[in-house]
Each structure stands twice: as structure tokens, then as C-alpha cells.
Amino acid sequence: MQIETLYQNRDLAVFDYRCTAAAGDKLVDEQFLTHSISYVRKGSFGCHSLGRFFEFIPGSVLVGHTGDEYRCTHDHHCGGDECLSFQLSPEFVEQVGDSKKAWRAGGLPPLPGLMVLGELAWAAAEGCSDIGIDEVAVAITRRFVNVVADTTRSHQPVNARQRHRAIEAALWIEANADQIISLDIVAREAGLSPYHFLRVFANTLGVTPHQYLVRARLRRASHLLVDAERSVTDVALEAGFNDLSNFIRTFQRAVGMSPRRFRRFARGERKILQV
């Protein structure tokens, strides 16, 4: 595990975690030392926590509660995984909302509002945005607490082989999100009928294939929007949206602000953080 400290003060620390563990490696029991939100940027992994099992793919969020034990698995051959982890003091958590439901969620599927802020945080860490990574950390934590109430989900059991197919399909969608992708196409990649694939994918990852495709495009678009030299139209097309109006509508509905307003946010317009 490679760990780089990107930011640290009394109430907040931000780390870049890069894990190279692979299938067959010895599993290790670990413990969350603080409340944390870890945004998955790349790769995939599983996690046993709170008596449940979660699968994580790009855009997902691993939620940590101080003192809880967990065990990560790496059954999928994807070359490792990367996470941007926000680790929070008890005082910070109390300020933003010490919701038991939120901090015991264990894991969240890819959610547009969190993904876009996760991409912005990474841009800030790379020095590509005028917004501070600590400011984005506050925004993403507040958004996390507010949206957890809308993410309750139930699912039917999925066996290991089916989970593997769903993860591989999600990574394929992630890599090809700028292309035209239909349910038939991705189901064929997974070797399942469209109906069976839809059920397996949703039960494994908490979103449908189309929802994940749109959210993968939103992740890519939010990262591209930080670059002020790119036009919004170019960003839309490069991210995989078929036209500008569709992109603007989708981005506004998912993120709660227009692409241009998000770009101003990324360039340091602080008052947008308070909206």
C-alpha cells in the first residue's frame, strides 16, 4: 500500500491511497482509526464490514466509522485500486452531522453529487483547481451526510461468479464511457442475457448499467471542466454525451449546478460552496 498525505490539520486529513494487492494475497483484518469517506478513483475491491459485504468500483464511496473492523478483498484482476480518503476528527463530524445512519452506511454506490466533488478534490490535490482541498472536503462531507437518506437499498444475494462479471462489466463501461453503449452490448461483454445481466449488475453495485454509464461520463466531464481552456461543448462530447443540451440537463439534474457554475466553483468562487 502506498500512502501519500495530501493535506492535514487538527480536524481533517486527506490521503491518496494506492493499493497493489491482488487476488490470492493474504486478507488482513483492519480497523478504522477515524470517521472517514474514501472516494474510489480507480480499480475495484471488496470489503467486509458491519456484517455486510460491499463491492467498490470507480465513483463508489467507502464509509468508515471509528473503531469498526473491516477486511478488504481483491478478487478482481484490475491492476490495483486508488482512493482519495478524507479522515475526520470527532469535532469535525459533529459539526457536519453525526448521523448514525450515515456513518454506519459501510459503502455507497456511485452517486453523482459525491462523484463530482470527488473528482474536484482530486483536481485540487493535483493543483489544477483554485479551490482548496480542505474546502472540497467540507463540501463532500456535508453532501454525504445529506444524501445517505436517499440511498437505502435492498438486494438479492449474488454469487461470487456473478459479482465478478458485474465488476468486470463496470470497469469496461468506465473505460469505454465515451462510446455508444447499450444494455445489449455490455450484457454481451459480460456473457449474460440482458435481463439477467441487469439484475446481477444492480444487485451487486446498487445502480443499473445505464446509471453507471451516465455517472462515469459525469465523472469524466467534471474532471475535464476544471481545465478552463476546454469549451463546455468539447467537454460534453469528449465525456461521451451526444449533444450539449443533453449534457447540461444531465449535469444540472445530477449535481445541482450547471457545468459553467461548476467551473466557476473549481476556479475558486467560494460562495458556491454555501449553496
Coordinates of N, CA, C and O in Angstrom, one line a residue, residues 88-228:
L88 N -11.6 12.3 9.4 CA -12.2 13.4 10.1 C -12.1 13.2 11.6 O -12.3 12.1 12.1
S89 N -11.9 14.4 12.3 CA -11.9 14.3 13.7 C -13.3 14.3 14.3 O -14.3 14.6 13.6
P90 N -13.5 13.8 15.5 CA -14.9 13.8 16.1 C -15.5 15.2 16.1 O -16.8 15.3 15.9
E91 N -14.8 16.2 16.3 CA -15.3 17.6 16.3 C -15.8 18.0 14.9 O -16.9 18.6 14.8
F92 N -15.1 17.6 13.9 CA -15.5 17.9 12.5 C -16.8 17.1 12.2 O -17.7 17.7 11.6
V93 N -16.8 15.9 12.6 CA -18.0 15.0 12.3 C -19.2 15.6 13.0 O -20.3 15.7 12.5
E94 N -19.1 16.1 14.2 CA -20.2 16.7 15.0 C -20.7 17.9 14.3 O -21.9 18.2 14.3
Q95 N -19.8 18.7 13.7 CA -20.2 19.9 13.0 C -21.0 19.7 11.8 O -22.0 20.3 11.5
V96 N -20.6 18.7 11.0 CA -21.3 18.4 9.7 C -22.5 17.5 9.9 O -23.3 17.4 9.0
G97 N -22.5 16.8 11.0 CA -23.7 15.9 11.2 C -23.3 14.5 11.6 O -22.8 13.7 10.8
D98 N -23.4 14.1 12.9 CA -23.0 12.8 13.4 C -24.2 11.9 13.3 O -24.7 11.3 14.3
S99 N -24.6 11.6 12.0 CA -25.7 10.7 11.8 C -25.3 9.3 11.8 O -24.4 8.9 11.0
K100 N -25.9 8.5 12.7 CA -25.5 7.1 12.8 C -25.8 6.4 11.5 O -25.0 5.5 11.0
K101 N -26.9 6.7 10.8 CA -27.2 6.1 9.5 C -26.2 6.4 8.5 O -25.7 5.5 7.7
A102 N -25.7 7.6 8.5 CA -24.7 8.0 7.5 C -23.3 7.3 7.8 O -22.8 6.6 6.9
W103 N -22.9 7.3 9.0 CA -21.5 6.9 9.3 C -21.4 5.3 9.5 O -20.4 4.8 9.6
R104 N -22.6 4.7 9.5 CA -22.6 3.2 9.5 C -23.1 2.7 8.2 O -23.6 1.5 8.1
A105 N -23.1 3.5 7.2 CA -23.6 3.0 5.8 C -22.7 2.0 5.3 O -23.1 1.1 4.5
G106 N -21.4 2.0 5.6 CA -20.4 1.0 5.1 C -19.9 1.3 3.7 O -18.7 1.4 3.5
G107 N -20.8 1.5 2.8 CA -20.4 1.8 1.4 C -21.6 2.4 0.7 O -22.7 2.1 0.9
L108 N -21.3 3.2 -0.3 CA -22.3 3.9 -1.2 C -22.0 3.6 -2.6 O -20.8 3.6 -3.0
P109 N -23.0 3.4 -3.4 CA -22.8 3.2 -4.9 C -22.4 4.5 -5.5 O -22.5 5.6 -4.8
P110 N -22.0 4.5 -6.7 CA -21.6 5.8 -7.4 C -22.8 6.8 -7.4 O -23.8 6.5 -8.0
L111 N -22.7 7.9 -6.7 CA -23.7 8.9 -6.7 C -23.2 10.2 -7.3 O -22.1 10.7 -6.9
P112 N -24.0 10.8 -8.2 CA -23.4 11.9 -9.0 C -22.8 13.1 -8.2 O -21.7 13.5 -8.4
G113 N -23.6 13.5 -7.1 CA -23.1 14.7 -6.4 C -21.8 14.4 -5.7 O -20.9 15.3 -5.6
L114 N -21.6 13.2 -5.1 CA -20.4 12.8 -4.5 C -19.3 12.6 -5.5 O -18.1 13.0 -5.2
M115 N -19.6 12.0 -6.6 CA -18.5 11.7 -7.6 C -17.9 13.0 -8.1 O -16.7 13.1 -8.3
V116 N -18.8 14.0 -8.4 CA -18.3 15.2 -9.0 C -17.4 15.9 -8.0 O -16.3 16.5 -8.3
L117 N -17.8 15.9 -6.7 CA -16.9 16.6 -5.7 C -15.7 15.7 -5.5 O -14.6 16.3 -5.2
G118 N -15.7 14.4 -5.6 CA -14.5 13.6 -5.5 C -13.5 13.9 -6.6 O -12.3 14.0 -6.4
E119 N -14.0 14.1 -7.8 CA -13.1 14.5 -8.9 C -12.6 15.9 -8.7 O -11.4 16.1 -9.0
L120 N -13.4 16.8 -8.2 CA -12.9 18.1 -7.9 C -11.8 18.1 -6.9 O -10.8 18.8 -6.9
A121 N -12.0 17.3 -5.8 CA -11.0 17.2 -4.8 C -9.7 16.7 -5.4 O -8.6 17.1 -5.0
W122 N -9.7 15.7 -6.3 CA -8.5 15.2 -6.9 C -7.8 16.3 -7.7 O -6.6 16.4 -7.7
A123 N -8.6 17.1 -8.5 CA -8.1 18.2 -9.2 C -7.4 19.2 -8.3 O -6.3 19.7 -8.6
A124 N -8.0 19.4 -7.2 CA -7.4 20.4 -6.2 C -6.1 19.8 -5.7 O -5.1 20.5 -5.5
A125 N -6.1 18.5 -5.4 CA -4.8 17.8 -4.9 C -3.7 17.9 -6.0 O -2.5 18.0 -5.6
E126 N -4.1 17.9 -7.2 CA -3.1 18.0 -8.3 C -2.7 19.4 -8.6 O -1.8 19.6 -9.5
G127 N -3.3 20.4 -7.9 CA -3.0 21.8 -8.2 C -3.7 22.3 -9.5 O -3.3 23.3 -10.0
C128 N -4.7 21.6 -10.0 CA -5.4 22.0 -11.2 C -6.6 22.9 -10.9 O -7.3 23.3 -11.8
S129 N -6.9 23.1 -9.7 CA -8.1 24.0 -9.3 C -7.6 25.0 -8.3 O -6.7 24.8 -7.5
D130 N -8.3 26.1 -8.3 CA -8.0 27.2 -7.3 C -8.8 27.0 -6.0 O -8.5 27.7 -5.1
I131 N -9.6 26.0 -6.0 CA -10.3 25.7 -4.7 C -9.4 24.9 -3.8 O -8.6 24.1 -4.3
G132 N -9.5 25.0 -2.5 CA -8.7 24.3 -1.6 C -9.2 22.9 -1.4 O -10.4 22.7 -1.3
I133 N -8.3 21.9 -1.2 CA -8.8 20.6 -1.0 C -9.6 20.5 0.3 O -10.5 19.7 0.5
D134 N -9.2 21.3 1.3 CA -9.9 21.3 2.6 C -11.4 21.8 2.4 O -12.3 21.3 3.0
E135 N -11.5 22.8 1.5 CA -12.9 23.3 1.2 C -13.7 22.2 0.5 O -14.9 22.1 0.8
V136 N -13.1 21.5 -0.4 CA -13.9 20.4 -1.1 C -14.2 19.3 -0.1 O -15.3 18.7 -0.1
A137 N -13.3 19.1 0.9 CA -13.6 18.1 1.9 C -14.8 18.4 2.7 O -15.6 17.6 3.0
V138 N -14.9 19.7 3.1 CA -16.1 20.1 3.8 C -17.4 19.9 3.0 O -18.4 19.4 3.4
A139 N -17.3 20.3 1.7 CA -18.5 20.2 0.8 C -18.9 18.7 0.6 O -20.0 18.4 0.7
I140 N -17.9 17.8 0.4 CA -18.2 16.4 0.1 C -18.7 15.7 1.4 O -19.6 14.9 1.3
T141 N -18.2 16.1 2.6 CA -18.7 15.5 3.8 C -20.2 16.0 4.1 O -21.0 15.2 4.4
R142 N -20.5 17.2 3.9 CA -21.8 17.7 4.1 C -22.8 17.0 3.1 O -23.9 16.6 3.4
R143 N -22.4 16.9 1.8 CA -23.2 16.3 0.8 C -23.4 14.8 1.2 O -24.5 14.3 1.0
F144 N -22.4 14.2 1.6 CA -22.5 12.8 2.0 C -23.6 12.6 3.1 O -24.5 11.7 3.0
V145 N -23.5 13.4 4.2 CA -24.5 13.2 5.2 C -25.9 13.5 4.7 O -26.9 12.8 5.1
N146 N -26.0 14.4 3.8 CA -27.4 14.8 3.3 C -28.0 13.8 2.4 O -29.2 13.6 2.3
V147 N -27.2 13.1 1.6 CA -27.7 12.2 0.6 C -27.9 10.7 1.1 O -28.6 10.0 0.4
V148 N -27.3 10.4 2.2 CA -27.4 9.0 2.7 C -28.8 8.5 2.8 O -29.2 7.4 2.5
A149 N -29.7 9.4 3.3 CA -31.1 9.0 3.5 C -31.8 8.6 2.2 O -32.8 7.9 2.2
D150 N -31.2 9.0 1.0 CA -31.8 8.6 -0.3 C -31.2 7.4 -0.9 O -31.5 7.0 -2.0
T151 N -30.3 6.7 -0.2 CA -29.5 5.6 -0.8 C -29.9 4.2 -0.2 O -29.2 3.3 -0.5
T152 N -30.9 4.2 0.6 CA -31.3 2.9 1.2 C -31.6 1.9 0.1 O -32.4 2.2 -0.8
R153 N -31.1 0.7 0.1 CA -31.3 -0.2 -0.9 C -31.4 -1.6 -0.4 O -30.8 -2.0 0.6
S154 N -32.2 -2.4 -1.1 CA -32.2 -3.9 -0.7 C -31.8 -4.6 -2.0 O -31.9 -4.1 -3.1
H155 N -31.2 -5.8 -1.8 CA -30.8 -6.5 -3.0 C -30.8 -8.0 -2.7 O -30.8 -8.5 -1.5
Q156 N -30.9 -8.8 -3.7 CA -30.9 -10.3 -3.6 C -29.5 -10.8 -3.6 O -28.6 -10.1 -4.2
P157 N -29.2 -11.9 -3.0 CA -27.9 -12.4 -3.0 C -27.3 -12.7 -4.4 O -28.1 -13.1 -5.3
V158 N -26.1 -12.4 -4.6 CA -25.4 -12.7 -5.9 C -24.2 -13.5 -5.6 O -23.4 -13.2 -4.7
N159 N -24.0 -14.6 -6.4 CA -22.8 -15.4 -6.1 C -21.5 -14.8 -6.6 O -21.5 -13.8 -7.3
A160 N -20.4 -15.4 -6.2 CA -19.1 -14.8 -6.5 C -18.8 -14.6 -8.0 O -18.3 -13.6 -8.4
R161 N -19.2 -15.6 -8.8 CA -19.0 -15.5 -10.2 C -19.8 -14.4 -10.8 O -19.3 -13.6 -11.7
Q162 N -21.0 -14.2 -10.4 CA -21.9 -13.1 -10.9 C -21.3 -11.7 -10.5 O -21.3 -10.8 -11.3
R163 N -20.9 -11.7 -9.2 CA -20.3 -10.4 -8.8 C -19.0 -10.0 -9.6 O -18.8 -8.9 -10.0
H164 N -18.2 -11.0 -9.9 CA -17.1 -10.8 -10.7 C -17.5 -10.3 -12.1 O -16.8 -9.3 -12.6
R165 N -18.5 -10.9 -12.7 CA -18.9 -10.4 -14.0 C -19.4 -8.9 -14.0 O -19.2 -8.1 -14.9
A166 N -20.2 -8.6 -12.9 CA -20.7 -7.2 -12.7 C -19.5 -6.2 -12.6 O -19.5 -5.2 -13.2
I167 N -18.5 -6.6 -11.8 CA -17.4 -5.7 -11.6 C -16.6 -5.5 -12.9 O -16.3 -4.4 -13.3
E168 N -16.3 -6.6 -13.6 CA -15.6 -6.5 -14.9 C -16.4 -5.7 -15.9 O -15.9 -4.9 -16.6
A169 N -17.7 -5.8 -15.9 CA -18.6 -5.0 -16.8 C -18.5 -3.5 -16.4 O -18.5 -2.7 -17.3
A170 N -18.5 -3.2 -15.1 CA -18.4 -1.8 -14.7 C -17.1 -1.2 -15.1 O -17.1 -0.1 -15.6
L171 N -16.0 -1.9 -15.0 CA -14.7 -1.4 -15.4 C -14.7 -1.3 -16.9 O -14.0 -0.3 -17.4
W172 N -15.3 -2.1 -17.6 CA -15.4 -2.0 -19.1 C -16.2 -0.7 -19.5 O -15.8 0.0 -20.4
I173 N -17.3 -0.5 -18.8 CA -18.1 0.7 -19.0 C -17.3 1.9 -18.7 O -17.2 2.9 -19.5
E174 N -16.5 1.9 -17.6 CA -15.7 3.0 -17.2 C -14.7 3.4 -18.3 O -14.4 4.5 -18.7
A175 N -14.1 2.3 -18.9 CA -13.0 2.5 -19.9 C -13.6 3.0 -21.3 O -12.9 3.5 -22.1
N176 N -14.9 2.7 -21.5 CA -15.5 2.9 -22.8 C -16.7 3.9 -22.7 O -17.5 3.9 -23.6
A177 N -16.7 4.7 -21.7 CA -17.9 5.6 -21.4 C -18.1 6.6 -22.5 O -19.2 7.1 -22.7
D178 N -17.0 6.9 -23.3 CA -17.2 7.9 -24.4 C -17.8 7.3 -25.7 O -18.0 8.0 -26.6
Q179 N -18.0 6.0 -25.6 CA -18.6 5.3 -26.8 C -20.1 5.1 -26.6 O -20.6 5.3 -25.5
I180 N -20.7 4.7 -27.7 CA -22.1 4.3 -27.7 C -22.3 3.0 -27.0 O -21.7 2.0 -27.6
I181 N -22.9 2.9 -25.9 CA -23.1 1.6 -25.2 C -24.5 1.4 -24.8 O -25.2 2.2 -24.3
S182 N -25.0 0.2 -25.2 CA -26.4 -0.2 -24.9 C -26.4 -1.3 -23.9 O -25.3 -1.9 -23.7
L183 N -27.5 -1.7 -23.3 CA -27.6 -2.8 -22.4 C -27.2 -4.1 -23.1 O -26.5 -4.9 -22.6
D184 N -27.6 -4.2 -24.4 CA -27.3 -5.4 -25.1 C -25.8 -5.6 -25.3 O -25.2 -6.7 -25.2
I185 N -25.1 -4.5 -25.6 CA -23.6 -4.5 -25.8 C -22.9 -4.9 -24.6 O -22.0 -5.8 -24.6
V186 N -23.2 -4.3 -23.4 CA -22.5 -4.6 -22.2 C -22.9 -6.0 -21.7 O -22.0 -6.7 -21.1
A187 N -24.1 -6.4 -21.9 CA -24.5 -7.7 -21.4 C -23.7 -8.8 -22.2 O -23.3 -9.8 -21.7
R188 N -23.6 -8.5 -23.5 CA -22.8 -9.4 -24.3 C -21.3 -9.5 -23.9 O -20.7 -10.6 -23.8
E189 N -20.8 -8.4 -23.5 CA -19.4 -8.4 -22.9 C -19.3 -9.2 -21.7 O -18.3 -9.9 -21.4
A190 N -20.4 -9.2 -20.9 CA -20.4 -10.0 -19.6 C -20.8 -11.4 -19.8 O -20.7 -12.2 -18.9
G191 N -21.3 -11.8 -21.0 CA -21.7 -13.1 -21.3 C -23.0 -13.6 -20.7 O -23.2 -14.7 -20.4
L192 N -23.9 -12.6 -20.5 CA -25.2 -12.9 -19.9 C -26.3 -12.3 -20.8 O -26.1 -11.4 -21.6
S193 N -27.5 -12.8 -20.6 CA -28.7 -12.2 -21.3 C -28.9 -10.8 -20.7 O -28.6 -10.6 -19.5
P194 N -29.5 -9.9 -21.5 CA -29.7 -8.5 -21.0 C -30.5 -8.5 -19.7 O -30.1 -7.8 -18.7
Y195 N -31.5 -9.3 -19.6 CA -32.4 -9.3 -18.4 C -31.6 -9.8 -17.2 O -31.6 -9.2 -16.1
H196 N -30.9 -10.9 -17.3 CA -30.1 -11.5 -16.2 C -29.0 -10.5 -15.8 O -28.7 -10.3 -14.6
F197 N -28.3 -9.9 -16.8 CA -27.2 -9.0 -16.5 C -27.7 -7.8 -15.8 O -27.0 -7.4 -14.8
L198 N -28.8 -7.2 -16.2 CA -29.4 -6.1 -15.5 C -29.6 -6.4 -14.0 O -29.2 -5.6 -13.1
R199 N -30.2 -7.5 -13.7 CA -30.4 -7.9 -12.3 C -29.1 -8.1 -11.5 O -29.0 -7.6 -10.4
V200 N -28.2 -8.8 -12.1 CA -26.9 -9.1 -11.4 C -26.2 -7.8 -11.2 O -25.6 -7.6 -10.1
F201 N -26.1 -6.9 -12.2 CA -25.4 -5.7 -12.0 C -26.0 -4.8 -10.9 O -25.2 -4.3 -10.1
A202 N -27.3 -4.6 -11.0 CA -27.9 -3.8 -10.0 C -27.8 -4.3 -8.6 O -27.6 -3.6 -7.6
N203 N -28.0 -5.6 -8.4 CA -27.9 -6.2 -7.1 C -26.5 -6.2 -6.6 O -26.3 -6.1 -5.3
T204 N -25.5 -6.2 -7.4 CA -24.1 -6.2 -7.0 C -23.6 -4.8 -6.6 O -23.0 -4.5 -5.6
L205 N -24.0 -3.8 -7.5 CA -23.4 -2.5 -7.4 C -24.3 -1.3 -7.0 O -23.9 -0.2 -6.7
G206 N -25.6 -1.6 -6.9 CA -26.6 -0.6 -6.4 C -27.0 0.4 -7.4 O -27.8 1.3 -7.1
V207 N -26.6 0.2 -8.7 CA -27.0 1.1 -9.8 C -27.2 0.2 -11.0 O -26.7 -0.9 -11.1
T208 N -28.0 0.7 -11.9 CA -28.2 0.0 -13.2 C -27.0 0.3 -14.1 O -26.2 1.2 -13.9
P209 N -26.8 -0.6 -15.2 CA -25.7 -0.3 -16.1 C -25.8 1.1 -16.7 O -24.8 1.8 -16.9
H210 N -27.0 1.5 -17.1 CA -27.1 2.8 -17.7 C -26.8 4.0 -16.7 O -26.2 5.0 -17.1
Q211 N -27.3 3.8 -15.5 CA -27.0 4.8 -14.5 C -25.4 4.9 -14.3 O -24.9 6.0 -14.2
Y212 N -24.8 3.8 -14.3 CA -23.3 3.8 -14.1 C -22.6 4.5 -15.3 O -21.7 5.2 -15.2
L213 N -23.1 4.2 -16.5 CA -22.6 4.8 -17.7 C -22.7 6.3 -17.6 O -21.7 7.0 -17.9
V214 N -23.9 6.8 -17.3 CA -24.1 8.2 -17.2 C -23.2 8.8 -16.1 O -22.6 9.9 -16.3
R215 N -23.0 8.2 -15.0 CA -22.2 8.7 -13.9 C -20.7 8.6 -14.2 O -20.0 9.5 -13.8
A216 N -20.3 7.6 -15.0 CA -18.9 7.6 -15.5 C -18.7 8.7 -16.4 O -17.6 9.4 -16.4
R217 N -19.6 9.1 -17.2 CA -19.5 10.2 -18.1 C -19.4 11.5 -17.3 O -18.6 12.5 -17.6
L218 N -20.2 11.6 -16.3 CA -20.2 12.8 -15.4 C -18.9 12.9 -14.7 O -18.4 14.1 -14.5
R219 N -18.3 11.8 -14.2 CA -17.0 11.9 -13.6 C -16.0 12.4 -14.5 O -15.2 13.3 -14.2
R220 N -16.0 11.9 -15.8 CA -15.0 12.4 -16.8 C -15.2 13.9 -17.1 O -14.3 14.6 -17.2
A221 N -16.5 14.3 -17.2 CA -16.8 15.6 -17.6 C -16.4 16.6 -16.4 O -15.8 17.7 -16.7
S222 N -16.6 16.2 -15.2 CA -16.2 17.1 -14.1 C -14.7 17.3 -14.0 O -14.2 18.4 -13.7
H223 N -14.0 16.2 -14.3 CA -12.5 16.4 -14.4 C -12.1 17.3 -15.5 O -11.2 18.1 -15.3
L224 N -12.7 17.2 -16.7 CA -12.4 18.0 -17.8 C -12.8 19.4 -17.6 O -12.1 20.3 -18.1
L225 N -13.8 19.7 -16.9 CA -14.3 21.1 -16.7 C -13.3 21.9 -15.9 O -13.4 23.1 -16.0
V226 N -12.5 21.3 -15.2 CA -11.5 22.1 -14.4 C -10.6 22.8 -15.3 O -10.1 23.9 -15.0
D227 N -10.3 22.3 -16.5 CA -9.5 22.9 -17.5 C -10.2 24.0 -18.2 O -11.1 23.7 -19.1
A228 N -10.0 25.2 -17.9 CA -10.7 26.4 -18.4 C -10.5 26.6 -19.9 O -11.2 27.3 -20.6

